[in-house]
Each structure stands twice: as structure tokens, then as C-alpha cells.
Tab-separated table of C-alpha atoms in Angstrom:
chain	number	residue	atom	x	y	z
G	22	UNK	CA	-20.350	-8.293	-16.873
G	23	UNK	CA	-23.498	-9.035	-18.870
G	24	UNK	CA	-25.332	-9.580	-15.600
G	25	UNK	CA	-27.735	-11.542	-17.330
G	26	UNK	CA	-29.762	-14.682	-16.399
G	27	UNK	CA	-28.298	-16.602	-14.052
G	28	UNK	CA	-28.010	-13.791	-11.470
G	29	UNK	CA	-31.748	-12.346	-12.350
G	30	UNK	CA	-32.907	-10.845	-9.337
G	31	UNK	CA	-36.747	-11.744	-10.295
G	32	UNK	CA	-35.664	-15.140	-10.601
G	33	UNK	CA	-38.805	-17.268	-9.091
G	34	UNK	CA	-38.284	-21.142	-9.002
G	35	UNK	CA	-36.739	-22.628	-6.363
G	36	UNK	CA	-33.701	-23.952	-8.310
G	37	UNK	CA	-32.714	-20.368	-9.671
G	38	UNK	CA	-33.670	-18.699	-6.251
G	39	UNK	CA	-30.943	-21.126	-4.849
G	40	UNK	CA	-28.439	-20.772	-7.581
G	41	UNK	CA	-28.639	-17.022	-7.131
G	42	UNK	CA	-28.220	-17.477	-3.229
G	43	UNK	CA	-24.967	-19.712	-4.363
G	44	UNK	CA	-23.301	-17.349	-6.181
G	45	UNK	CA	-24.366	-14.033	-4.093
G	46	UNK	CA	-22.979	-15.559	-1.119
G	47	UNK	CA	-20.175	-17.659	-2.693
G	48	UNK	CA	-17.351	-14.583	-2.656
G	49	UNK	CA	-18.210	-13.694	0.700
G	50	UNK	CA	-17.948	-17.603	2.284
G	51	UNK	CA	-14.674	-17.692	0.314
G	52	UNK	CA	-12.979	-14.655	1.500
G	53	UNK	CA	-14.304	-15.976	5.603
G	54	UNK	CA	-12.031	-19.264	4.221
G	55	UNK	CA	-9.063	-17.756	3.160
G	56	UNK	CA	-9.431	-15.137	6.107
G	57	UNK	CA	-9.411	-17.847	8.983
G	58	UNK	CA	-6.804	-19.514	6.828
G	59	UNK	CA	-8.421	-22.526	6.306
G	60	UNK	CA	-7.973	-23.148	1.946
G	61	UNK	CA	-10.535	-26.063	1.457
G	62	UNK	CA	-9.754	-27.585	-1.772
G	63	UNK	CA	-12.955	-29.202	-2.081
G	64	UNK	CA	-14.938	-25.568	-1.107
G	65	UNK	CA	-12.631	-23.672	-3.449
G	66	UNK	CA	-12.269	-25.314	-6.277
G	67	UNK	CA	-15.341	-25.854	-6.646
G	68	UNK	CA	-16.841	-22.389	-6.852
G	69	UNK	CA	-14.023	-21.154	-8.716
G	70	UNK	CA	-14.746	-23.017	-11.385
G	71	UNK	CA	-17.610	-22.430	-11.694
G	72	UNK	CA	-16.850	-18.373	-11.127
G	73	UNK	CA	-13.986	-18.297	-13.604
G	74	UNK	CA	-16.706	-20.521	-16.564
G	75	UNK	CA	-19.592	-17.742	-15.227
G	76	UNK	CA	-17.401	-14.727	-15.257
G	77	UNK	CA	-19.207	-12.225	-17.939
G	78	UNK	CA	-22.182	-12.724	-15.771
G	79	UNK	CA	-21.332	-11.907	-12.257
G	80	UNK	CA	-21.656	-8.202	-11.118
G	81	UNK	CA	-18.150	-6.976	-11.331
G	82	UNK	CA	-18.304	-5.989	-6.937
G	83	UNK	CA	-18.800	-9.964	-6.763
G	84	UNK	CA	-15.995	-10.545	-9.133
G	85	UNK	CA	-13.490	-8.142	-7.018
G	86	UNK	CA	-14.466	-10.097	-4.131
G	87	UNK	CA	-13.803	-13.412	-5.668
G	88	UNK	CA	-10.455	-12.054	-6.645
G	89	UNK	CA	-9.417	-11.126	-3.205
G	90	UNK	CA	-9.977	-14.266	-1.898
G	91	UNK	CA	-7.916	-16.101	-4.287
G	92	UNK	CA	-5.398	-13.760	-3.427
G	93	UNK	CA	-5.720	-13.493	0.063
G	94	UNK	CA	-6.265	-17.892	-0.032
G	95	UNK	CA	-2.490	-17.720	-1.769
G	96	UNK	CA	-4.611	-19.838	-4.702
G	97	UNK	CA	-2.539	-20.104	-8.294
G	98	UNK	CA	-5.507	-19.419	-10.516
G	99	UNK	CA	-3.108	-17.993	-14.050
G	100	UNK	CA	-6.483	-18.581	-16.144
G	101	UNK	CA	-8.930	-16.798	-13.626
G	102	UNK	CA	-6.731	-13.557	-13.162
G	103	UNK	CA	-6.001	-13.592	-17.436
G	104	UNK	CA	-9.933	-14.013	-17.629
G	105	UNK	CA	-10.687	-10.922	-15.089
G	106	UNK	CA	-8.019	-9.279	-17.525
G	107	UNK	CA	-10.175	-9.820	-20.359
G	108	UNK	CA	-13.761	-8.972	-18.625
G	109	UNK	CA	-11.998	-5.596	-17.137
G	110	UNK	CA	-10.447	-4.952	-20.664
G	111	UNK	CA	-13.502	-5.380	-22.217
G	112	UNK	CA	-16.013	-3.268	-20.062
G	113	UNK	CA	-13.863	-0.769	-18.123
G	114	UNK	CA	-15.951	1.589	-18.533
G	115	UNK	CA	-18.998	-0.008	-16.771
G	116	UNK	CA	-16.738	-1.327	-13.575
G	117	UNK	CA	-17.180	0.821	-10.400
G	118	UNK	CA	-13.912	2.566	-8.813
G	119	UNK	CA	-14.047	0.679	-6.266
G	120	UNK	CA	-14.354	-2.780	-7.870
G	121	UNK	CA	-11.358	-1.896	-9.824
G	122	UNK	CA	-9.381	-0.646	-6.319
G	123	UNK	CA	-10.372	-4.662	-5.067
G	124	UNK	CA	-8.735	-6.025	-7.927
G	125	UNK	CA	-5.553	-3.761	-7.689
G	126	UNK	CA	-5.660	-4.664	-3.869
G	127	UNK	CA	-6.319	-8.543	-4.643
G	128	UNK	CA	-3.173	-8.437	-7.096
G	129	UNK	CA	-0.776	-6.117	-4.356
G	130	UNK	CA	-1.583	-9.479	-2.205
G	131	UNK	CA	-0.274	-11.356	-4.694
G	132	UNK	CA	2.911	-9.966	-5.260
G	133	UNK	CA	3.556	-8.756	-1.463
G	134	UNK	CA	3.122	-12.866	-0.709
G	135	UNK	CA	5.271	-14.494	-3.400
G	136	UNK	CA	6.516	-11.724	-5.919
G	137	UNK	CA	5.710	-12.462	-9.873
G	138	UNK	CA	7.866	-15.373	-9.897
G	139	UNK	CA	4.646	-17.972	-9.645
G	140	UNK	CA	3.057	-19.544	-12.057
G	141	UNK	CA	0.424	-16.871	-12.619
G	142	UNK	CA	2.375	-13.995	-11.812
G	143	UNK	CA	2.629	-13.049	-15.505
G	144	UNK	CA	-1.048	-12.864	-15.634
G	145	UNK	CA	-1.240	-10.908	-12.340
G	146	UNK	CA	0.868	-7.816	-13.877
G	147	UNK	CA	-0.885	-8.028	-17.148
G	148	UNK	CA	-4.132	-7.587	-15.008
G	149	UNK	CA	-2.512	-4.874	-13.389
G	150	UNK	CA	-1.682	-3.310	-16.461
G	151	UNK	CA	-5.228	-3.201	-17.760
G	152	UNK	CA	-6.392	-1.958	-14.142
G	153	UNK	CA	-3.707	0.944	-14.380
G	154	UNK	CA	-4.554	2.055	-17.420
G	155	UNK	CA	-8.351	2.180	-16.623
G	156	UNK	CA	-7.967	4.397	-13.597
G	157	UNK	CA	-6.047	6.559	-15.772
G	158	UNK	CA	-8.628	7.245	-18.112
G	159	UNK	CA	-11.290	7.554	-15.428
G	160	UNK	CA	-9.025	9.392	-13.446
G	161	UNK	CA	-11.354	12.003	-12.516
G	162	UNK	CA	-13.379	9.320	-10.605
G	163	UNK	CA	-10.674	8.920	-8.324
G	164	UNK	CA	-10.819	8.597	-4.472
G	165	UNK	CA	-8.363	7.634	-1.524
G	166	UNK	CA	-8.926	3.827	-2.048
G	167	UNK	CA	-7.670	3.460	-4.865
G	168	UNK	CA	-5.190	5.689	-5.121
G	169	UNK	CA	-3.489	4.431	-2.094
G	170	UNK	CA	-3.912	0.688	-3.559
G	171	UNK	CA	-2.377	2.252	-6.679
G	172	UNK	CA	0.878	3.237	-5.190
G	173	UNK	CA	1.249	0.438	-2.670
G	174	UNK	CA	1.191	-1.890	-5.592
G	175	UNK	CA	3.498	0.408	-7.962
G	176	UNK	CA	5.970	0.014	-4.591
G	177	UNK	CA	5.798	-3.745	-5.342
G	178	UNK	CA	6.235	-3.849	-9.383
G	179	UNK	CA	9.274	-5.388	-10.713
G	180	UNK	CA	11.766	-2.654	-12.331
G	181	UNK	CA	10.981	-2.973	-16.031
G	182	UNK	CA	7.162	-2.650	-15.111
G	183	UNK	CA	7.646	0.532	-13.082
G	184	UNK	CA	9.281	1.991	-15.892
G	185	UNK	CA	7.135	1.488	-18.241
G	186	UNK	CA	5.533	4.500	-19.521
G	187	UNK	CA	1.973	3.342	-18.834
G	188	UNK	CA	2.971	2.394	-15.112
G	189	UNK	CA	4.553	6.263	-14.905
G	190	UNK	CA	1.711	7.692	-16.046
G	191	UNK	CA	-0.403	5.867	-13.437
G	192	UNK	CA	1.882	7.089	-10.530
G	193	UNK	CA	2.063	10.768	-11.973
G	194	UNK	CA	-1.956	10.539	-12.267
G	195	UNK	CA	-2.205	9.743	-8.649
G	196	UNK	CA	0.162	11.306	-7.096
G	197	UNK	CA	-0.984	14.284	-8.609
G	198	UNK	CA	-4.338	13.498	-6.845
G	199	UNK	CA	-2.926	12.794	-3.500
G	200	UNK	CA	-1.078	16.120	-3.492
G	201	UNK	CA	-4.439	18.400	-4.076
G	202	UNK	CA	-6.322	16.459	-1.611
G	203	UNK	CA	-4.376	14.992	1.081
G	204	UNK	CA	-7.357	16.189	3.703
G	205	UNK	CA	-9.783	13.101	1.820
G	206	UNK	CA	-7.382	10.775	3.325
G	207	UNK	CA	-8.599	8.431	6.328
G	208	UNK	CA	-5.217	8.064	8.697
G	209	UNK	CA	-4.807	4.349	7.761
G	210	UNK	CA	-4.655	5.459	4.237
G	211	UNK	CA	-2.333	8.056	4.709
G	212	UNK	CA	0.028	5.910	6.627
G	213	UNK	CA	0.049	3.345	3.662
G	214	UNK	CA	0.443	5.784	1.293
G	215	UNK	CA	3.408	7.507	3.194
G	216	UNK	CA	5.500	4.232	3.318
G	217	UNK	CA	4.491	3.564	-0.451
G	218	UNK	CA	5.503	6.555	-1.782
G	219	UNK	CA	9.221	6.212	0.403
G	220	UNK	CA	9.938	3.567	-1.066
G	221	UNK	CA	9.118	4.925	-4.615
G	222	UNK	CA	11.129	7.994	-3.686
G	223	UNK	CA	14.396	6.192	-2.800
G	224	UNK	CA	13.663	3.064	-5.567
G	225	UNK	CA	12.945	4.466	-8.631
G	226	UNK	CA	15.852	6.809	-9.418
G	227	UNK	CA	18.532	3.971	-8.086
G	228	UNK	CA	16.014	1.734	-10.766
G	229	UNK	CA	16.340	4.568	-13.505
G	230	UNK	CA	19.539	4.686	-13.281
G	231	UNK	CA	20.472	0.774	-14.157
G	232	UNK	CA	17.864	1.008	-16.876
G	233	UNK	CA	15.440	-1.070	-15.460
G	234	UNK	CA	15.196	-3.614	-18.508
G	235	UNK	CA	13.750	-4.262	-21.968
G	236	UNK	CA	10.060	-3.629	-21.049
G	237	UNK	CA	11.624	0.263	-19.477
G	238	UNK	CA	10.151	2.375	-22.491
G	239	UNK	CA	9.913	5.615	-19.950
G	240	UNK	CA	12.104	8.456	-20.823
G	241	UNK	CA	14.443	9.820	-18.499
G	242	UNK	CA	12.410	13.028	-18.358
G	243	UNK	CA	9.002	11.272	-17.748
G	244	UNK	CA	10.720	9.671	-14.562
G	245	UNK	CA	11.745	12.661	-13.673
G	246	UNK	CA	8.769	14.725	-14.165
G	247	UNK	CA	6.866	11.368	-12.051
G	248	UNK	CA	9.285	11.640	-9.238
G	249	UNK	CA	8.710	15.535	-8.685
G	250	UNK	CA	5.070	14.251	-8.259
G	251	UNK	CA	6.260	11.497	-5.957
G	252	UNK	CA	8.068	14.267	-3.625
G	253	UNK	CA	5.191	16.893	-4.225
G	254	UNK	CA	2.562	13.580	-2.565
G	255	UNK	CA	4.853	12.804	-0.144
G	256	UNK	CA	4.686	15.962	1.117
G	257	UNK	CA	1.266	16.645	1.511
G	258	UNK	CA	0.491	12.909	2.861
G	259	UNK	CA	3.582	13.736	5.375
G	260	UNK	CA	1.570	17.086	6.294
G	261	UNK	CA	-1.688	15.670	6.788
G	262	UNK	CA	-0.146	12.688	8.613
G	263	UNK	CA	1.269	14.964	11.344
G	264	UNK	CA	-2.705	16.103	12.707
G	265	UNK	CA	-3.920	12.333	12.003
G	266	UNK	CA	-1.291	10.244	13.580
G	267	UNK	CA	-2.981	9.944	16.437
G	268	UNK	CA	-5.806	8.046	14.810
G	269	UNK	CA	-3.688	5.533	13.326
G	270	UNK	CA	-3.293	2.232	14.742
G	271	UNK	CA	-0.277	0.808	16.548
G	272	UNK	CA	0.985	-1.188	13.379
G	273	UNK	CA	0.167	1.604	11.160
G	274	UNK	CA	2.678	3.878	13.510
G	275	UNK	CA	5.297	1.060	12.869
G	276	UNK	CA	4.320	1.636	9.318
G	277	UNK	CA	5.401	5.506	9.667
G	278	UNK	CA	8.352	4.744	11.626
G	279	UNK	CA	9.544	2.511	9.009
G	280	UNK	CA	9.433	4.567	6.463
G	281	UNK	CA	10.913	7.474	8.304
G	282	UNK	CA	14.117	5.441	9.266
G	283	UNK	CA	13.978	4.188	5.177
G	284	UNK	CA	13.764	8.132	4.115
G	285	UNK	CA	16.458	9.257	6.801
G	286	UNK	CA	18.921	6.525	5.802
G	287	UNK	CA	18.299	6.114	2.645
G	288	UNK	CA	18.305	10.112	1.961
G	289	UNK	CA	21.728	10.741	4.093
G	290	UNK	CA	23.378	7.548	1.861
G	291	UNK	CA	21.947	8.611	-1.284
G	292	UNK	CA	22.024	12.359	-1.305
G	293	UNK	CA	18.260	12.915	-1.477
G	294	UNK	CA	16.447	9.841	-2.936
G	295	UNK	CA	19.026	7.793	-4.298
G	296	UNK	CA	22.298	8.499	-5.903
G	297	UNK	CA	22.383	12.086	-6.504
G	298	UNK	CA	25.328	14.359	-5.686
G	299	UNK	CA	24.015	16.241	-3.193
G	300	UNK	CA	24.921	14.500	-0.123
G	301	UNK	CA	24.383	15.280	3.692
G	302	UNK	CA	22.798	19.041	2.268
G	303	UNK	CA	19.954	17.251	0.023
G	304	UNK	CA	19.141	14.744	2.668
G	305	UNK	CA	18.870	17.722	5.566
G	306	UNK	CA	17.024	19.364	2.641
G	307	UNK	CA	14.539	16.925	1.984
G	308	UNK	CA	13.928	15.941	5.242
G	309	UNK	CA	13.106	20.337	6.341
G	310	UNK	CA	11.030	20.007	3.483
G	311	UNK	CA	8.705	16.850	4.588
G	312	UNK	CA	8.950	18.240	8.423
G	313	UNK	CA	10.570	15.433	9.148
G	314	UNK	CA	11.798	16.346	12.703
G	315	UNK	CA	7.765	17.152	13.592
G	316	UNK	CA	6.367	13.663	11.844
G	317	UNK	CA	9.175	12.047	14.217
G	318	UNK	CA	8.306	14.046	16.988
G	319	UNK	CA	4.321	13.024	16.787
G	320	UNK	CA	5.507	8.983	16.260
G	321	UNK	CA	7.478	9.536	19.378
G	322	UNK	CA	4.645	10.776	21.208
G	323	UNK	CA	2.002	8.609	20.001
G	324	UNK	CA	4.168	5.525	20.483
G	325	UNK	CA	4.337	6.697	24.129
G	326	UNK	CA	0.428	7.114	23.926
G	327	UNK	CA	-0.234	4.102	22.929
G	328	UNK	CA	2.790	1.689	24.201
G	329	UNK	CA	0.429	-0.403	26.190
G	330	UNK	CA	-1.653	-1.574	22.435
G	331	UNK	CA	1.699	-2.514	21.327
G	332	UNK	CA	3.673	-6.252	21.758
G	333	UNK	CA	7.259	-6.448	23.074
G	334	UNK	CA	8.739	-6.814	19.565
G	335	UNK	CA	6.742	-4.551	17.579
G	336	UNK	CA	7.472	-1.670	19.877
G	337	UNK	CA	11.473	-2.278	20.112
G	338	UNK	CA	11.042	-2.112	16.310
G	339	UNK	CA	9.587	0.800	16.244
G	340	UNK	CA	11.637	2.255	18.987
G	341	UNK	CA	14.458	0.871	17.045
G	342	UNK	CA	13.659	2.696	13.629
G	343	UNK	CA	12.841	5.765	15.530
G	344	UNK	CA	16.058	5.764	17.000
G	345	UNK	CA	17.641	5.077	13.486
G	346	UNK	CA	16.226	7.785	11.878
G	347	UNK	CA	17.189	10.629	14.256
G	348	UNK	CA	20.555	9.723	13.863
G	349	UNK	CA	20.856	9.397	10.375
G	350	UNK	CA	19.401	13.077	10.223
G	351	UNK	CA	21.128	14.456	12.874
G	352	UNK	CA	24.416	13.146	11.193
G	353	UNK	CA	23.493	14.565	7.802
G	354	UNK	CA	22.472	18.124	9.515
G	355	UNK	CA	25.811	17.606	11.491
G	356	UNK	CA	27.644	16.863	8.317
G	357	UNK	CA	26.313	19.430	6.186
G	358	UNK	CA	26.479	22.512	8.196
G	359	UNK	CA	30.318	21.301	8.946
G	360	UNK	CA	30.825	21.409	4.812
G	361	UNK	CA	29.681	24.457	4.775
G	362	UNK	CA	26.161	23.584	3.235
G	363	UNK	CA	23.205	26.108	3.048
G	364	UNK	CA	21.194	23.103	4.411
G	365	UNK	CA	18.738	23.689	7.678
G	366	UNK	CA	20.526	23.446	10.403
G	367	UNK	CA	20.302	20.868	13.198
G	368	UNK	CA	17.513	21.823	15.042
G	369	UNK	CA	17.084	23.360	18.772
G	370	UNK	CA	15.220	20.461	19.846
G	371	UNK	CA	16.558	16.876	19.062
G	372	UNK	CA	15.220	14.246	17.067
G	373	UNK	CA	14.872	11.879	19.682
G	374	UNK	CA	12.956	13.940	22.187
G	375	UNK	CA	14.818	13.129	25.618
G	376	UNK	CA	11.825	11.706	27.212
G	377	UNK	CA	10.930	8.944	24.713
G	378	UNK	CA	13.001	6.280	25.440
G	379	UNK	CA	12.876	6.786	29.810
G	380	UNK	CA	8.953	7.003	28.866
G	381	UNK	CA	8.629	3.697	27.176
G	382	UNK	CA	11.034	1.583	29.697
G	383	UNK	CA	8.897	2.947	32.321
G	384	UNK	CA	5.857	2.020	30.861
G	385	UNK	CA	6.476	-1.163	29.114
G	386	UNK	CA	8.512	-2.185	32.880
G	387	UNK	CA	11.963	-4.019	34.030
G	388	UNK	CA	11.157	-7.119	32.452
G	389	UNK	CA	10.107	-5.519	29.093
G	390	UNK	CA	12.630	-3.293	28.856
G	391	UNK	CA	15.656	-5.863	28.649
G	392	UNK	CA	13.332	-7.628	25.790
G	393	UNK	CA	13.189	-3.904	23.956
G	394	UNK	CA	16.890	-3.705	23.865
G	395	UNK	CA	16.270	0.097	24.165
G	396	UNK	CA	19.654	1.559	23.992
G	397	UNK	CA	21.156	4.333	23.263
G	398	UNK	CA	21.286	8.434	23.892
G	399	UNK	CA	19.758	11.366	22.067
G	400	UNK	CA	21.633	12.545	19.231
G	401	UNK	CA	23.485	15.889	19.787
């Protein structure tokens, strides 16, 4: 990011007024592209090249939009992203917070679509590397964005990557930020951040545990330390998510209810977030302490809400992991007051409130409710 004469705002002639207009409006025509779809060799190709040769001098926000749509156009580009890698290394300090939260978002595409198997998937998660490390040091410039892009991408990092000790220290450094201000959250954010940090809570410790591989230089008590932080987020994004559900979206309450039925089952198998000896009592413990049985209880109602936004299939999956989830914690509350555990006990009201399921067959109709395969009674 020189920013320097070709993009010269007080650029005059009419050759350098349209070469300006070319590469202002370049990002933005390639993102409508890859957007609708439609990957035009002959349209992409051709400004990326000439992006990835003109890279010190674009504004970084143009940059960040150049690298989502390579991302989001499924493009292999291994020398753009190790390029972007080199411009970010070299001026992090000048990139917004927000550019940077683009580029982590642009790379989360990447390995959500096709993993880091591809041909520039090496230079993807050494660009992620340089990103993580930058939003550590400017930590205190933080905000929702890219905190939530951080840990939705950490969710997606291949084992010896999470646990290296630069990657921990990313996920301690935001989580610790999610859990003082959980209120700056917008609802879709939350609801990302929720099923992100799930998955780090049951993952990491069953990825700890097997060593996680060469490039693993974390210490046993830095993961541990990180996944206190983990459970001390998730429980202030589960918090906040319980007044804001209602704003969320009808995939981003799939989202929730995805991640509850992960937490439930995975908890209740596990013994609190992955092989621990705690058992049923851990599970029933963790899930009291997230207020598990309330999150559930505002999905229920909100799915009930807002059944009519929702398609056949995505509401008997969410139906489907609601139901899931209340057993699996009713079991484990079951189980562990019958061993004797000091673990909450089941509670007065069930998990699956008794007039979900009658609610959404009457709403969604006959003809619906064979396709929702809604089955089943509330757990005792």
C-alpha cells in the first residue's frame, strides 16, 4: 500500500481518469461476478493480473475486496494470496481493522469451500497467520467483525495450526474480548460466534489430546488457559444471544440450534467438552452454566415465530436438532442425579416445551408435516 500514482485521485487526463475508474470499480464488478456465480475467465483473469502486478498500490479496503472475490469466485490464485501475505506483513500497521477482518473472512471462504488441501491452501494459512498475528498486536482496535471472523476461521484450521502457539494466542485475545463485551454484538454475529466457539469447545481438547502434529508448539497449559477463555465467551455470547434471538434470521436460528444439539451431545458423550472424566455431571454442569435449557427454550419459540420464513427442510432440521438436544440433556440430568451427582437437576419445565412440536405441524399443515418427519415426545 504505497497508494501512489496510478490511483492519484487528482489524476486529470482522460487515460488516468479511466484507469482510476478501472481499478476503483474493478473489486466491486468482481465480487457482483462471483456473487451471481457467473466466474468469467476472460473478466477475471484479466483484472487479477493486473491487481496481483499493482498490489503495493491499491488502497488496502480495495485489496480486501479483491480478495473476497477470489474467494467467494472459488479462484486458485497461490501467488495472489502469498503476495497479500507479503503487502499485510509489510505494512500491518497502516491496514484498517476492517480490511484485515475481509481478508480473514475471504480466507474462512476458502477453507469452508475446499479445506487447505488445494493448490494454494498453503498460502491461504500462511496469510492467515500474518492476519492473526496482526490483530493481536492491534488488539485493542478490536470490534465484533473481526473477532467473530477470527473464531469462525480458528473453527476451520487444521489441528497442527490451531495449536500453534500464535493461533492460541489469537483465540485467547478474542475471546477475551467477546467475554467483556458481548452487548457490541449485532445478533447475526452472535449467532456465528456461538456455533464457532462450540465447535472450538468440543474440538480442541479431543485435538490436544492426540497432539495435534509437528507444527503443535502450544503447551498443554496455554490450551488450557485458551479453552477457559473459550467457555468464559461462550458464555457471555450464549447470554446475550437469549434477548437477541429474536432478531436473528431463520438460518441463523438453524445456526443456534446446531450448535446446541453439537454442545448437548457432544458434552453428555464427552463429559464436558471432550474426553474428560466427568461424565453426565459435567455435561448437566456445563449446560446450567450456559442456560442452556432458556437458549433452547427462546429457539423453540422463535422457530414457532417465524416457521412461515422457513423451507420444509430447513425447519425439520432445526426441529430435528432441537429435539436432539433436549434429549441428550435431559438424559445426562437423568443420569447424573441417578449417580448421585451434585449436578443441576432436571428441570421443572422440559426441554422440549410441550407446545413446540403441535405448534409447528399446525402451522407448517398436513402436507408439511409428513415432509418434517416431526416425531417424537417431550423428554421426561
Amino acid at each position: 500500500g504505497s497508494q501512489s500514482a496510478p490511483l492519484s485521485p487528482r489524476a486529470t487526463s482522460a487515460d488516468e481518469l479511466r484507469q482510476l475508474e478501472f481499478f476503483m470499480d474493478g473489486p466491486f464488478i468482481l465480487v457482483a461476478y462471483a456473487q451471481a456465480r457467473c466466474v468469467l475467465p476472460e473478466v477475471f483473469d484479466v483484472y487479477l493480473d493486473l491487481y496481483e502486478a499493482a498490489l503495493a498500490d491499491l488502497p488496502y479496503e480495495l485489496i480486501s475486496v479483491v480478495a473476497y472475490a477470489v474467494a467467494r469466485a472459488g479462484l486458485e490464485r497461490p501467488t495472489f494470496w502469498a503476495r497479500l501475505r507479503s503487502e499485510v506483513e509489510r505494512s500491518w500497521e497502516a491496514w484498517s481493522m476492517s480490511a484485515l477482518g475481509k481478508v480473514a473472512l475471504a480466507c474462512r471462504l476458502v477453507l469452508l469451500a475446499v479445506g487447505a488441501e488445494r493448490a494454494d491452501g498453503e498460502a491461504v494459512l500462511d496469510l492467515l497467520q500474518t492476519v492473526g498475528k496482526t490483530l493481536v498486536l492491534r488488539s485493542d482496535e478490536l470490534t465484533f467483525h473481526e473477532a467473530t471472523d477470527a473464531v469462525m476461521v480458528f473453527a476451520l484450521l487444521p489441528p497442527s495450526l490451531a495449536l500453534s502457539r500464535d493461533s492460541i494466542e489469537l483465540l485467547s485475545c478474542v475471546c477475551t474480548f467477546m467475554a467483556g463485551v458481548p452487548e457490541e454484538f449485532p445478533p447475526s454475529y452472535l449467532a456465528g460466534a456461538f456455533h464457532a466457539l462450540c465447535a472450538i469447545h468440543l474440538e480442541m481438547p479431543r485435538l490436544s489430546a492426540t497432539g495435534g502434529g509437528a507444527d503443535a508448539d502450544a503447551g498443554t497449559a496455554e490450551v488450557v488457559a485458551a479453552l477457559g477463555g473459550v467457555d468464559a465467551a461462550l458464555g457471555a455470547v450464549a447470554w446475550a444471544l437469549r434477548s437477541q434471538l429474536c432478531l436473528c434470521q431463520p438460518p441463523e436460528l438453524g445456526f443456534v440450534a446446531e450448535a446446541l444439539r453439537a454442545l448437548a451431545e457432544g458434552d453428555a458423550n464427552y463429559g464436558g467438552g471432550g474426553g474428560g472424566d466427568g461424565g453426565a455431571g459435567a455435561a448437566a454442569e456445563r449446560w446450567a452454566a450456559l442456560h442452556g435449557g432458556a437458549l433452547l427454550g427462546v429457539v423453540q419459540r422463535e422457530a414457532v415465530r417465524k416457521a412461515h420464513e422457513f423451507d420444509a427442510p430447513a425447519l425439520a432440521s432445526l426441529a430435528r436438532s432441537i429435539e436432539a438436544a433436549a434429549a441428550a440433556m435431559a438424559a445426562a440430568a437423568s443420569e447424573a442425579g441417578a449417580g448421585g451427582s451434585a449436578a443441576p437437576p432436571v428441570p421443572r419445565t422440559p426441554l422440549l416445551r410441550p407446545w413446540f412440536l403441535p405448534a409447528l405441524r399446525t402451522i407448517a399443515g398436513e402436507a408439511d408435516s409428513r415432509r418434517l418427519v416431526l416425531t417424537g415426545a417431550p423428554p421426561a
